[in-house]
mmCIF file with all atom_site columns, C-alpha atoms in Angstrom:
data_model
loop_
_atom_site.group_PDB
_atom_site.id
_atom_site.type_symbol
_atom_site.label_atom_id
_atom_site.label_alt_id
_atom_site.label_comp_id
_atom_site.label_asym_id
_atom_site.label_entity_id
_atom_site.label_seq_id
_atom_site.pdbx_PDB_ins_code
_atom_site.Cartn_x
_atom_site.Cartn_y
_atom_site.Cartn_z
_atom_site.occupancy
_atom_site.B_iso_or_equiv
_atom_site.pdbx_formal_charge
_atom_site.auth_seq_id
_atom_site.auth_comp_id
_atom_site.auth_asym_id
_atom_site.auth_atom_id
_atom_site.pdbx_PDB_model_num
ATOM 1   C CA . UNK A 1 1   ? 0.613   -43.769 48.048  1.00 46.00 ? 1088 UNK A CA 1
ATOM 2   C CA . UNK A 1 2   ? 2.875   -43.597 45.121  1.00 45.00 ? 1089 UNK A CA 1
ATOM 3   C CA . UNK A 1 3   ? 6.378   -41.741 46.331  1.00 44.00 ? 1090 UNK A CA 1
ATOM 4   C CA . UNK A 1 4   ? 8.265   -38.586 45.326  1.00 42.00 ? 1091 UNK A CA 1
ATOM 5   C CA . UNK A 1 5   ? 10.640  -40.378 43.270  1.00 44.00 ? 1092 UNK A CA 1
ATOM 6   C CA . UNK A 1 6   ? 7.472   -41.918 41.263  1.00 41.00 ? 1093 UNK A CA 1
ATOM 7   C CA . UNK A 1 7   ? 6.225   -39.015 40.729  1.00 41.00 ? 1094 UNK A CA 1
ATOM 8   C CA . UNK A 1 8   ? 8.961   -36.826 39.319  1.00 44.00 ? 1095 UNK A CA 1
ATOM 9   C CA . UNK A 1 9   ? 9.050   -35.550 35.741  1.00 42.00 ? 1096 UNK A CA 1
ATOM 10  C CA . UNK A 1 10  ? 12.039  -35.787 33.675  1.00 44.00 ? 1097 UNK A CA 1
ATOM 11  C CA . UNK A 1 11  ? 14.113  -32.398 32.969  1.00 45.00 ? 1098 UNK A CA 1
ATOM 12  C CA . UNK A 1 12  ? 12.721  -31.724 29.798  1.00 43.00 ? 1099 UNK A CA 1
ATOM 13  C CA . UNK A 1 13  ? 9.526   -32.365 30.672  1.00 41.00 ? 1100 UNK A CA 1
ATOM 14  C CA . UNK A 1 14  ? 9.631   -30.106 33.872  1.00 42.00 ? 1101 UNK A CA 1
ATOM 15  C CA . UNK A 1 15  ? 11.411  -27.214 31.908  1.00 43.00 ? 1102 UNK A CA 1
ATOM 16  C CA . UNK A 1 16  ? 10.433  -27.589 28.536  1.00 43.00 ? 1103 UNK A CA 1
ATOM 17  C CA . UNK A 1 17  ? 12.497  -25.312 25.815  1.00 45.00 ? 1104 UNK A CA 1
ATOM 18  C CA . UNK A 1 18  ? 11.522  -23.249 23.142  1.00 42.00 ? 1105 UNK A CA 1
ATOM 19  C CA . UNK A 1 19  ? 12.879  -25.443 20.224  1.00 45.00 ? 1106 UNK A CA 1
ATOM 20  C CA . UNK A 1 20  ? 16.118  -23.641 18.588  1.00 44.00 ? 1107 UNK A CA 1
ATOM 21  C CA . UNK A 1 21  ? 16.439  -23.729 14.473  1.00 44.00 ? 1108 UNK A CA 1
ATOM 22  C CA . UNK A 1 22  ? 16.675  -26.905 12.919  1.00 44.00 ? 1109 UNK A CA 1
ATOM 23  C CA . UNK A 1 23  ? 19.653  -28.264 11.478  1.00 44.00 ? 1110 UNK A CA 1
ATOM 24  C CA . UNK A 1 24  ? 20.720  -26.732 8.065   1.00 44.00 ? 1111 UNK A CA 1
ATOM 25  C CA . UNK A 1 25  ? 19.525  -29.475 5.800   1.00 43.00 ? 1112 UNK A CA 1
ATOM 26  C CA . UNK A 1 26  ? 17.212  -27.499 3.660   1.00 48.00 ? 1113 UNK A CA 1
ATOM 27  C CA . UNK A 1 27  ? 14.622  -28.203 4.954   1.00 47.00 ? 1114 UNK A CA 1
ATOM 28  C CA . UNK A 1 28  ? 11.584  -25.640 5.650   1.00 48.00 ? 1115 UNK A CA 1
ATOM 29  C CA . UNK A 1 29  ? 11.735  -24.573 9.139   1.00 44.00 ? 1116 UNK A CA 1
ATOM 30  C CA . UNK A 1 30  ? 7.969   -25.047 11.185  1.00 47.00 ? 1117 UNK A CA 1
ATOM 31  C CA . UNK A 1 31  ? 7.940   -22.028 13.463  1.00 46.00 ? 1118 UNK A CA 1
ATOM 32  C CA . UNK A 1 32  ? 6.406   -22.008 16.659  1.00 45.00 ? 1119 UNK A CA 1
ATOM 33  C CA . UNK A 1 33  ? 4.073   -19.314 16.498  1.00 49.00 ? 1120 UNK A CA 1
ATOM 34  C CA . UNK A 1 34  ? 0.457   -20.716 15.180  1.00 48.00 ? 1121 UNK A CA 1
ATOM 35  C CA . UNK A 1 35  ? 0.361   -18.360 12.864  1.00 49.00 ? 1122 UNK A CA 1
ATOM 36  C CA . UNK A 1 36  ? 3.055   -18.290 11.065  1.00 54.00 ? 1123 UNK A CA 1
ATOM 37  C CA . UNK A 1 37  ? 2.738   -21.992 10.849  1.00 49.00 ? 1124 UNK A CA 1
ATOM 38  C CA . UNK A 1 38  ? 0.601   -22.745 7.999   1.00 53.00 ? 1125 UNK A CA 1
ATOM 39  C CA . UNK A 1 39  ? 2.034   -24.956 5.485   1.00 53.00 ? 1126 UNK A CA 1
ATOM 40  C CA . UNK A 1 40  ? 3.691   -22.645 2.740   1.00 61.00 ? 1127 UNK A CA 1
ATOM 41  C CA . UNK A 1 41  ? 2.768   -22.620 -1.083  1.00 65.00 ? 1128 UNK A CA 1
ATOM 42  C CA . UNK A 1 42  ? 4.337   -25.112 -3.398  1.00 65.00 ? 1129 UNK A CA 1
ATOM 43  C CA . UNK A 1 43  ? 7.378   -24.434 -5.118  1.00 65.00 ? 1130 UNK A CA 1
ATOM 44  C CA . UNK A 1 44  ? 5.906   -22.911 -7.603  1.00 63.00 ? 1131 UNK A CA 1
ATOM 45  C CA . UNK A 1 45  ? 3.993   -20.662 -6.071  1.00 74.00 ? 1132 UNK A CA 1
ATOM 46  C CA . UNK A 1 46  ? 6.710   -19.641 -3.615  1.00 82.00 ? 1133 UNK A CA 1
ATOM 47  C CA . UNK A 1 47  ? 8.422   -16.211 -4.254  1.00 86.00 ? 1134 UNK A CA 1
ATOM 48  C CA . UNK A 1 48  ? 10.841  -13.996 -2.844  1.00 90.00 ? 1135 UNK A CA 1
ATOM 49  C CA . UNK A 1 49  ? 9.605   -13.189 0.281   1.00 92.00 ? 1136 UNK A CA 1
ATOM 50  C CA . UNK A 1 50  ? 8.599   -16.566 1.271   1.00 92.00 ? 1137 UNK A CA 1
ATOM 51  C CA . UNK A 1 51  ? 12.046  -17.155 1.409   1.00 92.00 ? 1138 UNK A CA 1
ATOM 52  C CA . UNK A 1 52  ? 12.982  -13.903 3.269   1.00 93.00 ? 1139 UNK A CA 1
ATOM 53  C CA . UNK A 1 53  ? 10.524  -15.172 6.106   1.00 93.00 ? 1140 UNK A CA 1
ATOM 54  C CA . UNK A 1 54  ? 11.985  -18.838 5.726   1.00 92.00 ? 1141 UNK A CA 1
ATOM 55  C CA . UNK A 1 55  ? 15.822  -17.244 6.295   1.00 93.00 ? 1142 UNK A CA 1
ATOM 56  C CA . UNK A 1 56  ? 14.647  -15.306 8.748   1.00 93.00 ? 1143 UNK A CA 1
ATOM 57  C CA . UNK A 1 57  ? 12.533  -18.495 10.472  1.00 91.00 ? 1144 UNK A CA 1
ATOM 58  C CA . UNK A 1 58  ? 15.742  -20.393 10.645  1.00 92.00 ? 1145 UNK A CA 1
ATOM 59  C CA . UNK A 1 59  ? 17.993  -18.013 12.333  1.00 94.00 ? 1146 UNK A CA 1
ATOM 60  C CA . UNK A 1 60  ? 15.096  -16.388 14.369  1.00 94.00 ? 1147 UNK A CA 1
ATOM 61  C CA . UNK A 1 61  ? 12.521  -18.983 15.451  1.00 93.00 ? 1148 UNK A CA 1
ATOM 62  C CA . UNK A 1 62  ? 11.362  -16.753 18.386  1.00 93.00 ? 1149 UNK A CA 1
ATOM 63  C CA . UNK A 1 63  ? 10.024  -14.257 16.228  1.00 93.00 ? 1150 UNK A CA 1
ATOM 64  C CA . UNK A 1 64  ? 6.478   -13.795 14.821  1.00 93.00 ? 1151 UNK A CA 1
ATOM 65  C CA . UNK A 1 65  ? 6.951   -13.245 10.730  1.00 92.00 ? 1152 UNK A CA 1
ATOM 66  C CA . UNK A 1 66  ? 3.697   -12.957 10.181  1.00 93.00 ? 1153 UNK A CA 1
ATOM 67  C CA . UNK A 1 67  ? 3.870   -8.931  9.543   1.00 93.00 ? 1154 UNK A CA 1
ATOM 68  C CA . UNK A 1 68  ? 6.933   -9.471  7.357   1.00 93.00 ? 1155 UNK A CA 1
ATOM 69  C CA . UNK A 1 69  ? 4.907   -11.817 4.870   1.00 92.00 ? 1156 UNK A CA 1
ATOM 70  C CA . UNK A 1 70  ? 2.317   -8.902  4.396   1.00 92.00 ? 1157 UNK A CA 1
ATOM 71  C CA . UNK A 1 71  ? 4.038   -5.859  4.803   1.00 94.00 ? 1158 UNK A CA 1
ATOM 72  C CA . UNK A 1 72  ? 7.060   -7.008  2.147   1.00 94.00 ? 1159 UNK A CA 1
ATOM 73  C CA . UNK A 1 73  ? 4.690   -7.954  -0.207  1.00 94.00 ? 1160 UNK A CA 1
ATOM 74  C CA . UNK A 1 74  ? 2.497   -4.540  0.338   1.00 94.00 ? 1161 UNK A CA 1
ATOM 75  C CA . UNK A 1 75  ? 6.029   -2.724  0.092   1.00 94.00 ? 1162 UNK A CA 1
ATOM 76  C CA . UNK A 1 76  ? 6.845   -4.569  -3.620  1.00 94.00 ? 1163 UNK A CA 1
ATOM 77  C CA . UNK A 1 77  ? 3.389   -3.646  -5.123  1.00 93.00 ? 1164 UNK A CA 1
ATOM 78  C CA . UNK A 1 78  ? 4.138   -0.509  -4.422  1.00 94.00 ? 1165 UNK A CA 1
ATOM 79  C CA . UNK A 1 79  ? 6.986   -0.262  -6.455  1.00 94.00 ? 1166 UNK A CA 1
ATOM 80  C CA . UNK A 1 80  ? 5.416   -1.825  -9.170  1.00 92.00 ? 1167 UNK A CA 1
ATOM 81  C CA . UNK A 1 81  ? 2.471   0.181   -8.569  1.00 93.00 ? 1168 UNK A CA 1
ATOM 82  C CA . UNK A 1 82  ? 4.868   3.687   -8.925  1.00 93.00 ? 1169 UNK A CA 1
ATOM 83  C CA . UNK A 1 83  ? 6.436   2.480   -11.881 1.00 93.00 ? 1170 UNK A CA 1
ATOM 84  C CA . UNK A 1 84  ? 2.787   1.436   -13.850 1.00 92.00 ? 1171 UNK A CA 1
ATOM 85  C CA . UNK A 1 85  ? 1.626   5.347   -12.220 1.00 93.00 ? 1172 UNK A CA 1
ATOM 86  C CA . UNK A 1 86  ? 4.565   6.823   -13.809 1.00 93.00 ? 1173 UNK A CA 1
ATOM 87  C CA . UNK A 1 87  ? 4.107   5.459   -17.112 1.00 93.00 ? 1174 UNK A CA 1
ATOM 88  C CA . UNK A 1 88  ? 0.792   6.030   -17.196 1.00 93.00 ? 1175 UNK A CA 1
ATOM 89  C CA . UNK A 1 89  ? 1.084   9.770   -16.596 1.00 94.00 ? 1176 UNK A CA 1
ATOM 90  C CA . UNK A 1 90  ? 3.991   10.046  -18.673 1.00 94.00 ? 1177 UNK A CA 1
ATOM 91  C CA . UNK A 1 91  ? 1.972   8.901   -21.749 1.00 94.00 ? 1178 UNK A CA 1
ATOM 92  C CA . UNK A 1 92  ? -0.340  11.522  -21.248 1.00 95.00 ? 1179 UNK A CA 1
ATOM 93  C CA . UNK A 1 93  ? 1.574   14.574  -20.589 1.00 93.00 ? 1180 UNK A CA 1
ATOM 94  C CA . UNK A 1 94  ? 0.818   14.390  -16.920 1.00 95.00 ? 1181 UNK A CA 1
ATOM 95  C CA . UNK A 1 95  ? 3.613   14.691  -13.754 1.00 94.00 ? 1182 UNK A CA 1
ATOM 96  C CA . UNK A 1 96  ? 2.763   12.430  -10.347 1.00 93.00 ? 1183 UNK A CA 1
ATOM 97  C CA . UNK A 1 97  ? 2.253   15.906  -8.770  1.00 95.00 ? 1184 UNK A CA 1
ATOM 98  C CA . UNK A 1 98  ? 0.055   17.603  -11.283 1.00 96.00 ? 1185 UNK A CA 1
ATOM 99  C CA . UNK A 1 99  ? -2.249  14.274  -11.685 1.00 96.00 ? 1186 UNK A CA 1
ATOM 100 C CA . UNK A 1 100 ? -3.274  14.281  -8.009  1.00 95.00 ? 1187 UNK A CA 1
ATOM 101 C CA . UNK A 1 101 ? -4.785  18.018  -8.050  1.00 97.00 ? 1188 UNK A CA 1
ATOM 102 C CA . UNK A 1 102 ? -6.676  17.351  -11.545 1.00 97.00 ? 1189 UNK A CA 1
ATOM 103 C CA . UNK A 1 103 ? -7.839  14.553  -9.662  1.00 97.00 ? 1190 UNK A CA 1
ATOM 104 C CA . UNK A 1 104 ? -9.303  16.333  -7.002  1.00 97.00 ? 1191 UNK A CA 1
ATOM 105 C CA . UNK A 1 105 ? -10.623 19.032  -9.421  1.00 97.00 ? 1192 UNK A CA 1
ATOM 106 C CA . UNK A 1 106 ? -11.973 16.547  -11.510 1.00 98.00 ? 1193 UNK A CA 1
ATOM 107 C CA . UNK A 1 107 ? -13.814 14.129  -8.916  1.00 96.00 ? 1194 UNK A CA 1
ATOM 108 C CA . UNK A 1 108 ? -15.158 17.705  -7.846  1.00 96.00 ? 1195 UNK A CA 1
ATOM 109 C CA . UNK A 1 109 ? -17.683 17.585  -10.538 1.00 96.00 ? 1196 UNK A CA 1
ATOM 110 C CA . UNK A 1 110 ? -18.918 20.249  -12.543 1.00 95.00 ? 1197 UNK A CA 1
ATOM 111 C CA . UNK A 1 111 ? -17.701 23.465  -12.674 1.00 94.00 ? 1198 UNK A CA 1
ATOM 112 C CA . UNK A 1 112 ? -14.723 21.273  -11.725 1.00 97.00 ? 1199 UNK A CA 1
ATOM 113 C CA . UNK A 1 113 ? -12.668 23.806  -9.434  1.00 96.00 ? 1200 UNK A CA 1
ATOM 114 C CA . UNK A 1 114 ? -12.074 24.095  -5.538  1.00 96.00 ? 1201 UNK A CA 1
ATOM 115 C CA . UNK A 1 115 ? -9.939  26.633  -3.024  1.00 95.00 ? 1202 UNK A CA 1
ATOM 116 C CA . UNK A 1 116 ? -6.499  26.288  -2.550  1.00 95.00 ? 1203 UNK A CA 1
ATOM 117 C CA . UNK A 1 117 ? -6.979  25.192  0.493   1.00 94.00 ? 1204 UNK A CA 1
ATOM 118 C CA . UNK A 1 118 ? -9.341  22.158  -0.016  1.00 95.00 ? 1205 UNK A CA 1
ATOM 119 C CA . UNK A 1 119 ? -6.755  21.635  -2.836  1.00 96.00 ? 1206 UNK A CA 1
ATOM 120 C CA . UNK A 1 120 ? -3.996  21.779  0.108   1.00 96.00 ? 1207 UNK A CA 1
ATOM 121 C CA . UNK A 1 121 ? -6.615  18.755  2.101   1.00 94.00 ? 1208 UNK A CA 1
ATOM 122 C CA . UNK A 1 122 ? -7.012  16.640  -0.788  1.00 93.00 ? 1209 UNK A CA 1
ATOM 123 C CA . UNK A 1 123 ? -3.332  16.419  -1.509  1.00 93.00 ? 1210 UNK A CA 1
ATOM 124 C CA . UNK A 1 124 ? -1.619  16.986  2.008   1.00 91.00 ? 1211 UNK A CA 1
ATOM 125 C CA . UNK A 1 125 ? 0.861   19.342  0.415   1.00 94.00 ? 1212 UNK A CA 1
ATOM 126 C CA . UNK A 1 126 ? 1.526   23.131  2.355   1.00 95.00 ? 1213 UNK A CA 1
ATOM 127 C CA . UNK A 1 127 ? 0.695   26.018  1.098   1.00 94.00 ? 1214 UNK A CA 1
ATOM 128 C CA . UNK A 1 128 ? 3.835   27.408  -0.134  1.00 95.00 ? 1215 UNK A CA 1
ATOM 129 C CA . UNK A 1 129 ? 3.775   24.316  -2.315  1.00 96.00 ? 1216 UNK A CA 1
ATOM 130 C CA . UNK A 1 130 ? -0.062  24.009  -3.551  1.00 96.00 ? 1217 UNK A CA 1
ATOM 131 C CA . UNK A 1 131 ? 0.848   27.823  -4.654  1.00 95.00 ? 1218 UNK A CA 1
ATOM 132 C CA . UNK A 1 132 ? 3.996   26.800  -6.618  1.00 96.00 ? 1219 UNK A CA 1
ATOM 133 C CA . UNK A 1 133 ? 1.873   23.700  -8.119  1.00 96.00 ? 1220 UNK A CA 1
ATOM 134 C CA . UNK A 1 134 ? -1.097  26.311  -9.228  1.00 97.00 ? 1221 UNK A CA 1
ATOM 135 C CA . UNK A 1 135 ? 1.390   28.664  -10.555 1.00 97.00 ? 1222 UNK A CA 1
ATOM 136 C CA . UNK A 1 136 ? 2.800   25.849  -12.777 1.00 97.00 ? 1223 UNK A CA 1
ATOM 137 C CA . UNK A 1 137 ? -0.224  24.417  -13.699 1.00 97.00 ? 1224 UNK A CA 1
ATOM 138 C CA . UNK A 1 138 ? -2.024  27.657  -15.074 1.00 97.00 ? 1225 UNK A CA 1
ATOM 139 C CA . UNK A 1 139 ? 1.298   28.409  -17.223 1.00 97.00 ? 1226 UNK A CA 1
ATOM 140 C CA . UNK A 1 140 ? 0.634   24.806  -18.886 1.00 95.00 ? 1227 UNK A CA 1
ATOM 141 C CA . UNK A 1 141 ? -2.586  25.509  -19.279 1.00 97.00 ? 1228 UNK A CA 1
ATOM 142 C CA . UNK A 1 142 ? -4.081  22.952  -16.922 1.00 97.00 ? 1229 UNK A CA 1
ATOM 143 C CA . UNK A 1 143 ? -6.082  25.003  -14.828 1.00 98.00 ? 1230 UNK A CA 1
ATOM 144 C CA . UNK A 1 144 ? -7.033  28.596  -14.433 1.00 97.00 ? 1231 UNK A CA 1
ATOM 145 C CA . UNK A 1 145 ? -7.449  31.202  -11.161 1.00 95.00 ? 1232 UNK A CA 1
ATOM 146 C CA . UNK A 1 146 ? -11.333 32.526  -10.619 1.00 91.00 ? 1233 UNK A CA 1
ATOM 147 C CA . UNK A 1 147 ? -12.631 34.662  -8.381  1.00 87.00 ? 1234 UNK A CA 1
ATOM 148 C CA . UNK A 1 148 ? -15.570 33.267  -6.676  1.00 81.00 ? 1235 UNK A CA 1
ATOM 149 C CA . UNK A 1 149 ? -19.154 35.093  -7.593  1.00 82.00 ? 1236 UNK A CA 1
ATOM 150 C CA . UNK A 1 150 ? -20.510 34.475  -4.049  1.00 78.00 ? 1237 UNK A CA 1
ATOM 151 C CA . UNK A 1 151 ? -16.931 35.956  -2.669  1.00 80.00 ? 1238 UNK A CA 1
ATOM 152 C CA . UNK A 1 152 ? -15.031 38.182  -4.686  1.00 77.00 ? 1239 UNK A CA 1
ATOM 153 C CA . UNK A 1 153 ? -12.247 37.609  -2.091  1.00 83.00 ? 1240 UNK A CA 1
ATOM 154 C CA . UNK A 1 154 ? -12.084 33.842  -2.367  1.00 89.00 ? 1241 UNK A CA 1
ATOM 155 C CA . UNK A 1 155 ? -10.030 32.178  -5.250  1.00 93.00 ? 1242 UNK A CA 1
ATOM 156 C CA . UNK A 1 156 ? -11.058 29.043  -6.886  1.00 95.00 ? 1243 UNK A CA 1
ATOM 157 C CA . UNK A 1 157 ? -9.186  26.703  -8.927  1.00 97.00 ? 1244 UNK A CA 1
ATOM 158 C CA . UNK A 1 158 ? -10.810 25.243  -12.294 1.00 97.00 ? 1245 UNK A CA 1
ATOM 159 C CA . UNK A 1 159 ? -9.533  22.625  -14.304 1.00 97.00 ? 1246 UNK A CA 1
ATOM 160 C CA . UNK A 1 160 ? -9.679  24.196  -18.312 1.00 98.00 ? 1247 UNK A CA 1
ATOM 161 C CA . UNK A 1 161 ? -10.800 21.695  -20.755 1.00 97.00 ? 1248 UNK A CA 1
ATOM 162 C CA . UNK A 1 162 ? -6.922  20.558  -21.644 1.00 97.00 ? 1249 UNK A CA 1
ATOM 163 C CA . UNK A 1 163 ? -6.787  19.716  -17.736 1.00 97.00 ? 1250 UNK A CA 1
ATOM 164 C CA . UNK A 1 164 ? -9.574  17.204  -17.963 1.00 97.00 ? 1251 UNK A CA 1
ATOM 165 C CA . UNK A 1 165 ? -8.785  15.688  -21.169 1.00 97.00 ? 1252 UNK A CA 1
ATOM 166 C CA . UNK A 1 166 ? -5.232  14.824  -19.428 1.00 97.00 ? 1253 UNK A CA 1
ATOM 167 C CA . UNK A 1 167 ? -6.361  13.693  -16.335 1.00 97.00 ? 1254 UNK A CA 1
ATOM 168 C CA . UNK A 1 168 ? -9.372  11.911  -17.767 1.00 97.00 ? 1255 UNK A CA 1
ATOM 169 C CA . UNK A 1 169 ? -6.766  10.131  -20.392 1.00 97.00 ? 1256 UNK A CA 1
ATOM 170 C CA . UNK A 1 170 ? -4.415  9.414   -17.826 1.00 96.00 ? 1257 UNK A CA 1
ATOM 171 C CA . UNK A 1 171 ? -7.220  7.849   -14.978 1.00 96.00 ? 1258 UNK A CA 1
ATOM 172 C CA . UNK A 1 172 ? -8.432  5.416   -18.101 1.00 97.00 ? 1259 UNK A CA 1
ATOM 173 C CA . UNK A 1 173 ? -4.621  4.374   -18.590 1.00 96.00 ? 1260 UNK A CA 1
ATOM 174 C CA . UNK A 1 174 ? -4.175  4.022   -14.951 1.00 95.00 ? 1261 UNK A CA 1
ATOM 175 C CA . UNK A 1 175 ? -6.911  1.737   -14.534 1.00 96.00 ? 1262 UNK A CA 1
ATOM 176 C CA . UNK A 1 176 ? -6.006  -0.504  -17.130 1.00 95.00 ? 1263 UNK A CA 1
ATOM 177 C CA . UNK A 1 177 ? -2.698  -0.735  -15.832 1.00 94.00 ? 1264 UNK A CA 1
ATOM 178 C CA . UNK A 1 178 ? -3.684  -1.447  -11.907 1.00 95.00 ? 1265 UNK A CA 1
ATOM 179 C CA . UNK A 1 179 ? -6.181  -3.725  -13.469 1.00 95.00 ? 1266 UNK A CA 1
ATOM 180 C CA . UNK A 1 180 ? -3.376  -5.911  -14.930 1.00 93.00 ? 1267 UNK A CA 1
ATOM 181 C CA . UNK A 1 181 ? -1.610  -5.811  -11.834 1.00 92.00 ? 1268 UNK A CA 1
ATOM 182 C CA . UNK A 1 182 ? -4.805  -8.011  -9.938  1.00 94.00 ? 1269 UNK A CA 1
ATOM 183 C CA . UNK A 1 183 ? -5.226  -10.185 -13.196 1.00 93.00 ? 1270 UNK A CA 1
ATOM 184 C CA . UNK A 1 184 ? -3.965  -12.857 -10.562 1.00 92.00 ? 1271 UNK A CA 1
ATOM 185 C CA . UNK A 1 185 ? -7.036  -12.287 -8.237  1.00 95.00 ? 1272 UNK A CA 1
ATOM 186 C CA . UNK A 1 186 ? -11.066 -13.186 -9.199  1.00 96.00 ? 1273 UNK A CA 1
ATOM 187 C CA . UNK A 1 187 ? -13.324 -10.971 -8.093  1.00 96.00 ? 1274 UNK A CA 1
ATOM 188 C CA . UNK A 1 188 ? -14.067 -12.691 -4.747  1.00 97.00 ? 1275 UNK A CA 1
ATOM 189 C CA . UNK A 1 189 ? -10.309 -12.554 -3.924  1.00 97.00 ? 1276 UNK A CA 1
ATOM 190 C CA . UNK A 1 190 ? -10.303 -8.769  -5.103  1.00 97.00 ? 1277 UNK A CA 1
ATOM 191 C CA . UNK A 1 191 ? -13.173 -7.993  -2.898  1.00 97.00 ? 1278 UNK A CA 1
ATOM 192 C CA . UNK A 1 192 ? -11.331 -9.744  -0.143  1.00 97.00 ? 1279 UNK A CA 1
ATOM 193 C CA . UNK A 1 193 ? -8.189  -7.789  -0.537  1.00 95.00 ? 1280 UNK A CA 1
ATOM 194 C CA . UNK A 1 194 ? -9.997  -4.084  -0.652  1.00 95.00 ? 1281 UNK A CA 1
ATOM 195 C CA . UNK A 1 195 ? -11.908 -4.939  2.767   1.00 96.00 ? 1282 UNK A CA 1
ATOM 196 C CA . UNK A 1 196 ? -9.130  -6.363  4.145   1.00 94.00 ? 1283 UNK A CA 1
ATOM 197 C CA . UNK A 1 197 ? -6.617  -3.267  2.868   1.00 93.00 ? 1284 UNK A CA 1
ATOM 198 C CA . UNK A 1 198 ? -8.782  -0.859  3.891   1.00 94.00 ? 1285 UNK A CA 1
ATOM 199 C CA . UNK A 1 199 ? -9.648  -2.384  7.961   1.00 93.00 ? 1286 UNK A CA 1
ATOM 200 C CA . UNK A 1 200 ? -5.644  -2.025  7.871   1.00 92.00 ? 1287 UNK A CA 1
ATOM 201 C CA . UNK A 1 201 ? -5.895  1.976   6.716   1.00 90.00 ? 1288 UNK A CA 1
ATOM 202 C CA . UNK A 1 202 ? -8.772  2.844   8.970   1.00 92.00 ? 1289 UNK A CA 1
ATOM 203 C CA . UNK A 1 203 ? -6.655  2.032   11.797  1.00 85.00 ? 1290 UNK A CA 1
ATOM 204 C CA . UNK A 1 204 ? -4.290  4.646   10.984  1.00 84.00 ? 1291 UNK A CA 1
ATOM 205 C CA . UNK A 1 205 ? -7.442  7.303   9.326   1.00 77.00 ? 1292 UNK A CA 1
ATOM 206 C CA . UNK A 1 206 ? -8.745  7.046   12.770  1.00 75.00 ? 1293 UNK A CA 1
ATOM 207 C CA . UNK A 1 207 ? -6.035  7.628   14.894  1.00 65.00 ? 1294 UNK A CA 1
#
């Protein structure tokens, strides 16, 4: 029978220790969760927020980056993504505001109008300020007040013809524009991204 002493584990072996950052030599830091430990892109290919997560590796190896790689990167597009909106519309005569109910009037289909308050659905705006929007609109001549002929008492919203020549003007420009910003991506990739983007949003559509 082999004894107690023979059979006794070192220290580190009987209490092992969740390894602390490496020294700082520059070197990339391999973190301990699996999932986060993935070799990185090359140099080349390495951006901003690779080196956040790197930073944050180093000086935090027990925590699991893993959200901050997508959720940074999701939170940059979408400045880039305002900015190419906002250009877009301003090219074409068209506020942030204004282009999101001739949207919905326009995706509508013909005779192109809805109620205020399917307006109010589409655009998650209150009332008070889906009135104020209306109001503005129909003095630019973007869309007009109609009573409805089934309902004298309910009001719907059309777009007028200048309403869908903006919004139409400004969805082609849009396009283009968000378009450019997945000219990194191949059609595989972009299919990849959508299903992947949208199992993220259903989480929250669902809840």
């Amino acid at each position: 029978m082999r004894s107690r002493q023979a059979l006794a584990l070192p220290d580190d072996a009987r209490h092992p220790q969740t390894p602390g950052p490496p020294e700082r030599s520059g070197q990339p830091y391999t973190p301990a969760h699996p999932d986060d430990g993935q070799l990185g892109p090359p140099a080349e290919r390495r951006d901003e927020v690779d080196r956040i997560v790197e930073a944050w590796r180093r000086e935090r190896p027990d925590l699991h980056t893993m959200p901050l790689h997508v959720f940074s990167r999701v939170t940059r597009l979408a400045r880039h993504l305002d900015l190419t909106r906002r250009k877009a519309f301003t090219e074409h005569g068209v506020e942030a505001w204004e282009f999101d109910v001739l949207s919905a009037l326009r995706r509508a289909g013909e005779p192109y109008e809805l109620t205020p308050g399917r307006l109010i659905a589409e655009t998650l705006v209150s009332s008070g300020t889906m009135t104020n929007r209306i109001d503005r609109m129909q003095a630019h001549g973007l869309v007009v007040r109609a009573a409805d002929p089934a309902d004298r008492r309910v009001v719907q919203v059309r777009l007028t013809a200048e309403g869908r020549r903006r919004v139409d003007a400004a969805m082609s420009a849009l396009l283009a524009s968000e378009d450019e910003l997945l000219g990194g991506l191949d059609d595989t990739e972009r299919a990849v991204l959508r299903d992947s983007l949208r199992t993220v949003l259903l989480h929250f559509d669902e809840a």
